[in-house]
Amino acid sequence: MRLTRRSFLQVSGMAGMSAVLPQKGSHAPAPRTRTQLIASSLTQFVDPLPIPRILQPNGLRPSPSDSSSKIPYYRISMRECEAQVHRDLKPTRFWGYGGSVPGPTIEARSGQGILVEWANDLPGKHFLPIDHSIHGAEADKPEVRTVVHLHGGRVPPESDGYPEKWFVPGQSATCHYPNRQDAAMLWYHDHALGINRLNVFAGLLGAYFVRDEFEDSLQLPRGNYEISLLMFDRIFDLASQLNYPVSPDPQKVWTPEVFGDAILINGKLFPYLDVEPRKYRFRLLNGSNARFLHLSLGDGHRFLQIGTDQGLLPAPLEHDRIFLAPGERVDLVVDFAELNGKALLLNNDMLPVLQFRVGKNASKDPGVLPQTLRPVSKIVESSAIKTRTLSLVEVDDLKQRPVTMLLNNAHWSMPVTENPVLDSTEIWELVNTTDDSHPIHLHLVRFQILDRRNFDIGAYWSTGQVKYRAPAMPASAAELGWKDTVRADPGMVTRIIVKFEGYTGRYVWHCHILEHEDNEMMRPFDVLPAS
Ligand code: C2O
Ligand code: CU
Ligand code: CU
């Protein structure tokens, strides 16, 4: 095994915002088999878009941070379930939180903590192919292991869902989510070491909203006019069952990325949504294992972006398309007012995935969207006390197939190298030496994107030095809010600035392409107490 540099695919224009961005570099998608369902052959828009139910608490329990007060307690059981993803398909087996995919939506208020007991009530055998050569998934480990992470949550380390803190069927873990953070769309999903990609593919994900008074005061569309759209791609076989591809190499099971041709929205394929001719707020998540979404509305219809991963933007931005990497969320407002009686499509890569059917009568529209939303104060570079240069690397074998993805040439089990001090600010420079775009996510924190800058990969491999080839490009307007996941584009140094607020203890940072994350593209980091 040796380190190699594979053919570098130039990505032109505004990194990633271009519609011609290749879906992937040189990793050929697994060949389509004759037993695979061709999603585009299905009749479109015959099923209404399901709206995940809002979870109700199971009671009150003493707060772990202040036992004199009681906070809402929820219990969510992970179960095998069946769901029909399309009118003309048979029920599909899934693993879902609360027995549904996506799981139920959790609604929380900023500053008001909750407790969630996550119970593993899954069967003892996995129904997707485990690769026992992957770290953490060895044959002596139980097949079915789960641990839940609240993505985007500022959560104490013992409740963060550390990948090694998995538990098996019959066990549960109770997590404390203090919600001391701004209003935002978070999401919860499985994070078990070595099989995370399989557990999420099986259906273990759901939405979690933090609300606050500031957001309430903006009078954004809410209730029936605020809709979450949890999007994730899957592959189905001809029996309507999930088909997670294995490597064409008989020695291996792991595949570098999994792309499905079936894009589910809230668990349905090609759903439709009846809307009134007025403004709606849409909360989008890309919950795919590896697929980047390039979303637009039909007929070039424009829309407003009002938020990023970690909450509201300073002001609405108008777009005609949006780019969403795995793990990212976006907050949009679409105005259907001019579309009385018409239909509008939501497209991914120009292919329809959802149809809006605009009715003729609107209930009273609650006025206009505010011109300004939530101020985002820029973290100045000079406040950083440390800059870390961190490389993103692929390790290939002699057949030029990637076998592992690494952060900073380090494996998961190696000693911690990233150890910021609580409340300090750091700049992380993500040096992407691969030909893939990697969505890099840090637990615990929110951050801002500084810029991306093209560098000479060849020179980097021979000298270990970063030699820039072009001036830095600022983050795109769509990314200029608080983020927790950032696209590190190929051949670019992507710089983020992070204040490590919240808690001391052990967390993780990783690529959110779940196949990469499972195969070593994840590292622990420690937040150290200030001395
Ligand atoms: Cu959404 Cu560590 O993950
Ligand atoms: Cu996370
Ligand atoms: Cu990656």
Coordinates of C-alpha atoms and ligand atoms in Angstrom, one line a residue:
M1 CA 0.0 0.0 0.0
R2 CA 1.3 3.4 -0.8
L3 CA 0.2 7.0 -1.0
T4 CA -0.6 8.2 -4.4
R5 CA -2.0 11.3 -6.0
R6 CA -4.8 10.5 -8.4
S7 CA -5.8 12.5 -11.4
F8 CA -6.9 15.9 -10.2
L9 CA -10.2 17.1 -11.5
Q10 CA -10.2 20.9 -11.9
V11 CA -13.4 22.4 -10.5
S12 CA -13.9 25.8 -12.1
G13 CA -15.8 28.8 -11.2
M14 CA -17.3 29.5 -7.8
A15 CA -16.3 26.4 -6.1
G16 CA -19.2 24.0 -6.0
M17 CA -21.9 26.5 -7.1
S18 CA -21.5 25.5 -10.7
A19 CA -24.2 23.3 -12.1
V20 CA -21.5 21.3 -14.0
L21 CA -19.6 20.3 -10.9
P22 CA -19.0 16.6 -11.4
Q23 CA -20.8 14.4 -8.9
K24 CA -17.5 12.8 -8.0
G25 CA -14.0 12.4 -9.1
S26 CA -12.6 9.1 -10.3
H27 CA -14.6 6.8 -8.1
A28 CA -16.8 5.0 -10.6
P29 CA -20.2 4.3 -9.2
A30 CA -20.9 0.7 -8.6
P31 CA -22.3 -0.7 -11.8
R32 CA -26.1 -0.9 -12.1
T33 CA -27.2 -4.4 -11.8
R34 CA -30.2 -6.0 -13.5
T35 CA -31.8 -6.6 -10.1
Q36 CA -31.8 -2.9 -9.3
L37 CA -34.9 -0.8 -9.5
I38 CA -34.6 2.2 -11.9
A39 CA -36.3 4.9 -9.9
S40 CA -36.9 7.1 -13.0
S41 CA -39.2 4.4 -14.4
L42 CA -41.8 5.1 -11.6
T43 CA -44.8 7.3 -12.0
Q44 CA -44.1 10.7 -10.5
F45 CA -46.1 12.6 -8.0
V46 CA -48.7 10.0 -7.0
D47 CA -47.9 10.1 -3.2
P48 CA -48.4 13.1 -0.9
L49 CA -45.3 14.4 0.9
P50 CA -45.4 12.9 4.4
I51 CA -44.6 15.4 7.2
P52 CA -42.7 13.7 10.1
R53 CA -44.8 13.8 13.3
I54 CA -43.7 16.0 16.2
L55 CA -42.6 14.0 19.2
Q56 CA -44.4 14.6 22.5
P57 CA -42.4 14.2 25.7
N58 CA -43.0 11.1 27.9
G59 CA -42.9 13.2 31.0
L60 CA -40.5 15.3 33.1
R61 CA -37.3 14.3 34.7
P62 CA -34.7 16.1 36.9
S63 CA -32.2 18.0 34.9
P64 CA -28.6 16.6 35.0
S65 CA -27.2 20.2 35.3
D66 CA -29.7 21.3 38.0
S67 CA -31.5 18.6 39.8
S68 CA -34.0 21.1 41.4
S69 CA -35.6 21.6 38.0
K70 CA -37.4 19.2 35.8
I71 CA -37.1 19.1 32.1
P72 CA -38.9 17.2 29.3
Y73 CA -38.0 13.6 28.9
Y74 CA -38.5 11.7 25.6
R75 CA -38.0 8.0 24.9
I76 CA -37.3 7.0 21.3
S77 CA -37.0 3.4 20.3
M78 CA -35.1 2.3 17.2
R79 CA -37.0 -0.4 15.5
E80 CA -37.3 -2.4 12.4
C81 CA -40.2 -1.1 10.4
E82 CA -41.8 -1.3 6.9
A83 CA -42.7 1.7 4.8
Q84 CA -44.0 2.1 1.3
V85 CA -41.8 4.7 -0.4
H86 CA -44.0 4.8 -3.5
R87 CA -47.5 3.8 -4.5
D88 CA -46.3 1.2 -6.9
L89 CA -43.6 -0.4 -4.7
K90 CA -43.9 -3.0 -2.1
P91 CA -43.2 -2.1 1.5
T92 CA -39.5 -1.6 2.2
R93 CA -37.7 -2.8 5.3
F94 CA -36.1 0.1 7.3
W95 CA -34.6 0.7 10.7
G96 CA -36.2 3.8 12.0
Y97 CA -36.3 6.0 15.2
G98 CA -39.8 5.6 16.6
G99 CA -40.4 3.1 13.8
S100 CA -40.5 5.7 11.0
V101 CA -38.1 7.0 8.4
P102 CA -37.3 9.8 8.9
G103 CA -37.8 9.6 12.7
P104 CA -40.1 11.9 14.5
T105 CA -39.2 15.6 14.7
I106 CA -38.0 17.0 18.0
E107 CA -39.0 20.6 18.8
A108 CA -36.9 22.3 21.5
R109 CA -36.5 25.9 22.8
S110 CA -33.2 27.6 23.1
G111 CA -32.0 27.5 26.7
Q112 CA -34.5 24.8 27.7
G113 CA -32.8 21.4 28.0
I114 CA -34.3 18.1 27.2
L115 CA -33.5 14.5 27.9
V116 CA -33.8 11.8 25.3
E117 CA -33.5 8.1 26.0
W118 CA -32.5 6.3 22.9
A119 CA -33.4 2.7 23.0
N120 CA -32.0 0.1 20.7
D121 CA -34.9 -2.3 20.0
L122 CA -33.4 -3.5 16.7
P123 CA -32.9 -7.1 15.7
G124 CA -29.6 -8.9 16.5
K125 CA -28.5 -9.2 12.9
H126 CA -27.8 -6.4 10.4
F127 CA -29.6 -6.6 7.1
L128 CA -26.9 -4.6 5.2
P129 CA -23.4 -5.9 4.4
I130 CA -20.9 -5.3 7.1
D131 CA -17.2 -5.0 6.2
H132 CA -15.3 -6.6 9.1
S133 CA -12.0 -5.3 7.8
I134 CA -13.0 -1.7 8.8
H135 CA -11.7 -0.4 12.0
G136 CA -14.3 -0.8 14.8
A137 CA -16.4 -3.3 12.8
E138 CA -14.3 -6.4 13.4
A139 CA -15.9 -9.8 13.4
D140 CA -15.7 -10.0 17.2
K141 CA -17.9 -6.9 17.5
P142 CA -21.7 -7.3 17.8
E143 CA -23.3 -6.8 14.4
V144 CA -25.9 -4.4 15.5
R145 CA -24.6 -1.4 17.4
T146 CA -26.0 2.1 17.6
V147 CA -25.1 5.4 19.2
V148 CA -27.0 8.6 18.5
H149 CA -25.4 12.0 17.7
L150 CA -27.3 15.3 17.6
H151 CA -25.6 17.0 14.6
G152 CA -25.2 20.7 15.2
G153 CA -26.0 20.5 18.9
R154 CA -23.8 22.1 21.5
V155 CA -23.9 19.1 23.8
P156 CA -21.8 17.9 26.7
P157 CA -19.3 15.2 25.6
E158 CA -21.0 12.3 27.4
S159 CA -24.2 13.0 25.4
D160 CA -22.6 13.7 22.1
G161 CA -22.7 10.2 20.7
Y162 CA -19.0 9.3 20.7
P163 CA -18.7 6.6 18.0
E164 CA -17.2 4.1 20.3
K165 CA -19.9 4.5 22.9
W166 CA -22.3 2.2 21.0
F167 CA -24.9 0.0 22.6
V168 CA -26.6 -3.2 21.4
P169 CA -30.2 -4.4 21.1
G170 CA -31.9 -4.4 24.5
Q171 CA -29.8 -1.4 25.8
S172 CA -30.4 2.3 25.8
A173 CA -28.6 5.6 26.4
T174 CA -30.0 8.8 27.8
C175 CA -28.6 12.0 26.4
H176 CA -28.9 15.5 27.8
Y177 CA -29.4 18.3 25.2
P178 CA -29.1 21.7 26.9
N179 CA -30.1 23.6 23.7
R180 CA -27.9 26.6 24.8
Q181 CA -27.6 27.8 21.2
D182 CA -29.5 29.9 18.6
A183 CA -32.5 28.7 16.7
A184 CA -31.4 26.3 14.0
M185 CA -32.3 23.0 12.2
L186 CA -30.2 20.2 13.7
W187 CA -30.6 16.5 13.0
Y188 CA -30.0 13.3 14.8
H189 CA -28.5 10.3 13.3
D190 CA -26.5 7.1 14.1
H191 CA -22.8 7.4 14.6
A192 CA -21.6 3.8 15.5
L193 CA -18.0 3.2 14.6
G194 CA -17.4 1.3 11.4
I195 CA -21.1 0.8 10.5
N196 CA -22.5 4.3 10.6
R197 CA -23.0 4.4 6.8
L198 CA -25.1 1.2 7.1
N199 CA -27.2 2.3 10.0
V200 CA -28.0 5.7 8.4
F201 CA -28.7 4.0 5.1
A202 CA -31.1 1.7 6.9
G203 CA -33.0 4.8 8.0
L204 CA -31.7 6.0 11.3
L205 CA -32.0 9.8 11.0
G206 CA -34.5 12.6 12.0
A207 CA -34.9 16.3 12.4
Y208 CA -34.5 18.4 15.5
F209 CA -35.4 22.1 15.7
V210 CA -34.1 24.6 18.2
R211 CA -36.4 27.7 18.4
D212 CA -35.9 31.0 20.1
E213 CA -37.6 34.3 20.8
F214 CA -35.6 36.2 18.3
E215 CA -36.7 33.9 15.5
D216 CA -40.3 34.1 16.7
S217 CA -40.2 37.9 16.5
L218 CA -39.4 37.7 12.8
Q219 CA -42.9 36.3 12.0
L220 CA -41.5 33.8 9.5
P221 CA -44.0 31.4 8.0
R222 CA -44.8 28.7 10.6
G223 CA -47.2 25.9 11.4
N224 CA -48.6 24.4 8.2
Y225 CA -46.4 26.9 6.3
E226 CA -43.1 25.7 7.6
I227 CA -42.2 22.3 6.1
S228 CA -39.1 20.2 6.7
L229 CA -37.7 18.4 3.7
L230 CA -35.3 15.6 4.7
M231 CA -33.6 14.4 1.5
F232 CA -31.5 11.3 1.1
D233 CA -30.8 9.0 -1.8
R234 CA -31.1 5.3 -1.7
I235 CA -30.8 2.3 -4.1
F236 CA -33.7 -0.2 -4.3
D237 CA -33.8 -3.7 -5.7
L238 CA -36.7 -5.1 -7.8
A239 CA -38.3 -6.4 -4.6
S240 CA -38.5 -2.8 -3.3
Q241 CA -35.8 -3.4 -0.7
L242 CA -32.8 -1.3 0.2
N243 CA -29.7 -2.4 -1.8
Y244 CA -26.4 -1.2 -0.3
P245 CA -23.8 -2.0 -2.9
V246 CA -20.7 -4.0 -2.1
S247 CA -17.3 -3.6 -3.8
P248 CA -16.9 -5.3 -7.1
D249 CA -13.6 -6.6 -5.6
P250 CA -14.5 -9.9 -4.0
Q251 CA -11.8 -9.3 -1.3
K252 CA -13.6 -6.2 0.0
V253 CA -17.1 -5.1 0.9
W254 CA -16.5 -1.4 1.5
T255 CA -17.2 1.0 -1.4
P256 CA -15.8 4.5 -1.5
E257 CA -19.1 6.3 -1.9
V258 CA -22.7 5.1 -2.4
F259 CA -25.0 7.0 -4.7
G260 CA -28.6 6.0 -5.2
D261 CA -30.8 7.0 -8.1
A262 CA -33.9 7.2 -5.8
I263 CA -34.1 10.5 -3.9
L264 CA -36.4 10.2 -1.0
I265 CA -38.0 13.3 0.6
N266 CA -39.4 12.6 4.0
G267 CA -39.3 9.0 3.0
K268 CA -41.2 9.2 -0.3
L269 CA -40.1 9.0 -3.8
F270 CA -41.4 11.7 -6.1
P271 CA -44.0 13.1 -3.7
Y272 CA -46.2 16.1 -4.3
L273 CA -47.1 18.8 -1.8
D274 CA -50.3 20.9 -2.0
V275 CA -49.5 24.5 -1.1
E276 CA -51.5 27.7 -1.0
P277 CA -50.5 30.7 -3.2
R278 CA -48.4 32.4 -0.5
K279 CA -44.9 32.2 1.2
Y280 CA -43.6 28.9 2.7
R281 CA -40.6 28.3 4.8
F282 CA -38.7 25.1 3.9
R283 CA -36.0 23.5 6.1
L284 CA -33.9 21.3 4.0
L285 CA -31.4 18.6 5.0
N286 CA -29.1 16.6 2.8
G287 CA -29.1 13.4 4.8
S288 CA -27.5 11.4 1.9
N289 CA -24.5 9.1 2.6
A290 CA -22.5 10.7 -0.2
R291 CA -24.6 12.5 -2.7
F292 CA -24.3 16.3 -3.1
L293 CA -27.6 17.9 -4.0
H294 CA -27.9 20.7 -6.6
L295 CA -31.4 22.0 -6.1
S296 CA -33.4 24.4 -8.2
L297 CA -37.0 25.2 -8.9
G298 CA -38.7 24.7 -12.3
D299 CA -38.7 27.5 -14.8
G300 CA -35.8 29.3 -13.1
H301 CA -38.2 30.3 -10.3
R302 CA -36.2 32.1 -7.7
F303 CA -36.3 31.7 -3.9
L304 CA -34.9 33.2 -0.8
Q305 CA -32.3 31.7 1.5
I306 CA -32.7 32.8 5.1
G307 CA -30.4 30.4 6.9
T308 CA -27.5 28.0 7.0
D309 CA -26.6 25.0 9.1
Q310 CA -26.5 26.9 12.4
G311 CA -29.3 29.4 12.0
L312 CA -30.5 32.6 10.3
L313 CA -28.5 34.7 7.9
P314 CA -28.1 38.5 8.5
A315 CA -30.4 39.1 5.5
P316 CA -32.3 37.0 3.0
L317 CA -30.4 36.1 -0.2
E318 CA -32.0 35.5 -3.5
H319 CA -30.9 32.4 -5.5
D320 CA -32.0 30.3 -8.4
R321 CA -30.2 27.2 -7.2
I322 CA -28.6 25.9 -4.0
F323 CA -25.8 23.4 -3.4
L324 CA -26.1 21.1 -0.4
A325 CA -23.3 18.6 0.7
P326 CA -24.1 15.7 2.9
G327 CA -24.8 16.9 6.4
E328 CA -25.6 20.5 5.4
R329 CA -29.0 22.2 6.0
V330 CA -30.5 25.3 4.4
D331 CA -33.5 27.4 5.3
L332 CA -35.5 28.7 2.4
V333 CA -38.5 30.8 1.7
V334 CA -40.5 30.1 -1.5
D335 CA -43.3 32.4 -2.6
F336 CA -46.0 30.6 -4.5
A337 CA -48.3 33.8 -4.6
E338 CA -48.0 34.2 -8.4
L339 CA -48.6 30.6 -9.2
N340 CA -52.3 30.2 -8.5
G341 CA -53.5 26.8 -9.8
K342 CA -50.1 25.9 -11.2
A343 CA -47.5 23.3 -10.4
L344 CA -43.9 23.9 -9.6
L345 CA -41.1 21.4 -9.5
L346 CA -38.2 21.1 -7.2
N347 CA -35.3 19.6 -9.2
N348 CA -32.0 18.0 -8.3
D349 CA -29.5 18.1 -11.1
M350 CA -32.4 19.2 -13.4
L351 CA -34.4 16.0 -12.5
P352 CA -37.6 16.5 -10.6
V353 CA -37.8 15.2 -7.1
L354 CA -40.9 17.0 -5.7
Q355 CA -43.9 18.7 -7.1
F356 CA -45.6 21.6 -5.5
R357 CA -49.3 22.0 -6.5
V358 CA -50.4 25.5 -5.9
G359 CA -54.1 25.9 -4.9
K360 CA -56.2 28.9 -5.7
N361 CA -57.0 30.3 -2.3
A362 CA -54.6 31.6 0.2
S363 CA -55.3 32.2 3.8
K364 CA -54.0 35.5 4.9
D365 CA -50.3 35.8 4.2
P366 CA -48.6 37.1 7.3
G367 CA -47.1 40.1 5.6
V368 CA -43.6 40.5 4.1
L369 CA -40.4 38.9 5.0
P370 CA -38.1 41.1 7.1
Q371 CA -35.3 42.7 5.2
T372 CA -32.8 41.8 7.9
L373 CA -32.8 38.6 10.0
R374 CA -30.2 37.8 12.6
P375 CA -26.8 39.7 12.7
V376 CA -23.9 37.4 12.3
S377 CA -20.8 39.0 13.7
K378 CA -17.7 38.2 11.8
I379 CA -15.0 36.4 13.8
V380 CA -11.9 38.4 13.0
E381 CA -8.8 36.4 11.9
S382 CA -6.6 38.2 14.4
S383 CA -8.6 36.7 17.3
A384 CA -7.3 33.2 16.4
I385 CA -4.5 32.0 18.7
K386 CA -3.6 29.0 16.6
T387 CA -3.7 27.9 13.0
R388 CA -3.8 24.2 12.2
T389 CA -3.0 22.8 8.8
L390 CA -4.9 19.6 8.3
S391 CA -4.6 17.5 5.2
L392 CA -7.3 15.4 3.6
V393 CA -5.7 12.3 2.1
E394 CA -6.7 9.1 0.2
V395 CA -4.6 6.0 0.6
D396 CA -4.8 3.9 -2.6
D397 CA -3.7 0.4 -3.4
L398 CA -1.8 -0.5 -6.5
K399 CA -4.9 -1.0 -8.5
Q400 CA -5.6 2.7 -8.0
R401 CA -8.6 2.1 -5.9
P402 CA -8.9 4.1 -2.7
V403 CA -8.7 1.9 0.4
T404 CA -8.9 4.5 3.1
M405 CA -9.4 8.2 3.5
L406 CA -7.5 10.0 6.2
L407 CA -7.4 13.3 8.0
N408 CA -3.8 14.5 8.5
N409 CA -2.4 11.0 7.7
A410 CA -3.7 9.8 11.0
H411 CA -6.0 6.9 11.8
W412 CA -8.9 7.0 14.2
S413 CA -7.1 5.1 16.9
M414 CA -3.9 7.3 16.9
P415 CA -3.4 9.8 19.7
V416 CA -5.4 13.0 19.7
T417 CA -3.6 15.8 17.8
E418 CA -6.3 18.5 17.7
N419 CA -6.7 19.9 21.2
P420 CA -8.1 23.4 21.3
V421 CA -8.5 25.2 24.6
L422 CA -12.0 26.1 25.7
D423 CA -13.2 29.5 24.5
S424 CA -10.2 30.0 22.3
T425 CA -10.4 30.7 18.6
E426 CA -8.5 28.8 16.0
I427 CA -8.2 28.7 12.2
W428 CA -8.3 25.3 10.6
E429 CA -6.8 25.0 7.1
L430 CA -8.2 22.0 5.3
V431 CA -5.7 21.0 2.6
N432 CA -7.6 18.7 0.2
T433 CA -5.1 16.6 -1.7
T434 CA -7.7 14.3 -3.1
D435 CA -10.0 14.6 -6.2
D436 CA -13.2 14.6 -4.1
S437 CA -15.0 17.3 -2.4
H438 CA -15.2 16.3 1.3
P439 CA -17.9 17.9 3.6
I440 CA -16.0 18.4 6.8
H441 CA -18.0 18.5 10.0
L442 CA -16.9 19.4 13.6
H443 CA -19.0 18.3 16.5
L444 CA -19.8 20.8 19.4
V445 CA -19.0 24.0 17.5
R446 CA -20.3 26.4 15.0
F447 CA -17.8 28.2 12.7
Q448 CA -17.4 30.6 9.8
I449 CA -15.8 29.9 6.5
L450 CA -13.0 32.3 5.6
D451 CA -12.0 31.3 2.1
R452 CA -10.8 28.7 -0.4
R453 CA -7.6 28.8 -2.3
N454 CA -6.2 26.7 -5.1
F455 CA -2.8 25.1 -4.4
D456 CA -0.3 23.0 -6.3
I457 CA -1.0 19.4 -5.2
G458 CA 2.0 18.0 -7.0
A459 CA 4.3 20.3 -5.2
Y460 CA 2.6 19.5 -1.9
W461 CA 3.2 15.8 -2.4
S462 CA 6.9 16.3 -3.2
T463 CA 7.7 19.0 -0.7
G464 CA 5.0 18.8 1.9
Q465 CA 4.5 22.6 1.4
V466 CA 1.4 24.4 0.3
K467 CA 2.2 26.4 -2.8
Y468 CA -0.8 28.6 -3.8
R469 CA -1.6 29.0 -7.4
A470 CA -4.3 31.6 -7.2
P471 CA -5.7 34.3 -4.9
A472 CA -8.1 33.2 -2.2
M473 CA -11.8 33.1 -3.1
P474 CA -14.2 34.2 -0.4
A475 CA -16.9 31.7 0.7
S476 CA -20.0 32.0 -1.5
A477 CA -22.8 34.2 -0.3
A478 CA -24.9 31.1 0.5
E479 CA -22.3 30.0 3.1
L480 CA -21.9 33.3 4.9
G481 CA -23.7 32.4 8.1
W482 CA -22.9 30.1 11.0
K483 CA -21.9 26.6 9.7
D484 CA -21.0 23.2 11.2
T485 CA -20.2 21.5 7.9
V486 CA -18.1 22.8 5.2
R487 CA -17.2 21.6 1.7
A488 CA -13.5 21.2 1.3
D489 CA -13.2 21.2 -2.4
P490 CA -10.5 19.3 -4.3
G491 CA -7.2 21.0 -4.8
M492 CA -8.2 23.8 -2.4
V493 CA -7.2 24.9 1.0
T494 CA -10.4 25.7 2.8
R495 CA -10.1 27.9 5.8
I496 CA -12.5 28.0 8.7
I497 CA -12.4 30.0 11.9
V498 CA -13.8 28.4 15.0
K499 CA -14.4 29.4 18.6
F500 CA -14.4 26.3 20.8
E501 CA -17.3 27.2 23.1
G502 CA -19.4 25.1 25.3
Y503 CA -17.8 22.2 27.0
T504 CA -14.4 20.6 27.5
G505 CA -14.0 16.9 26.6
R506 CA -13.7 14.6 23.7
Y507 CA -15.5 15.1 20.4
V508 CA -14.9 14.2 16.8
W509 CA -14.4 15.8 13.4
H510 CA -14.9 14.0 10.2
C511 CA -15.9 13.9 6.6
H512 CA -19.7 13.6 6.3
I513 CA -19.5 11.3 3.3
L514 CA -20.4 8.3 5.5
E515 CA -18.4 5.8 3.5
H516 CA -15.3 8.0 4.2
E517 CA -16.2 8.6 7.8
D518 CA -16.5 4.8 8.4
N519 CA -13.2 4.1 6.8
E520 CA -10.9 6.3 8.9
M521 CA -11.8 9.8 7.7
M522 CA -12.7 10.7 11.3
R523 CA -10.6 11.9 14.2
P524 CA -11.2 12.6 17.8
F525 CA -10.5 16.1 19.2
D526 CA -10.2 17.3 22.8
V527 CA -11.4 20.6 24.1
L528 CA -9.0 21.4 27.0
P529 CA -9.8 23.5 30.0
A530 CA -8.3 26.9 30.0
S531 CA -5.5 26.8 32.6
Ligands
C2O1 CU1 -23.8 14.5 11.3 CU2 -20.6 13.4 13.4 O1 -22.2 13.9 12.3
CU2 CU -22.3 16.5 14.4
CU3 CU -14.7 12.5 2.4

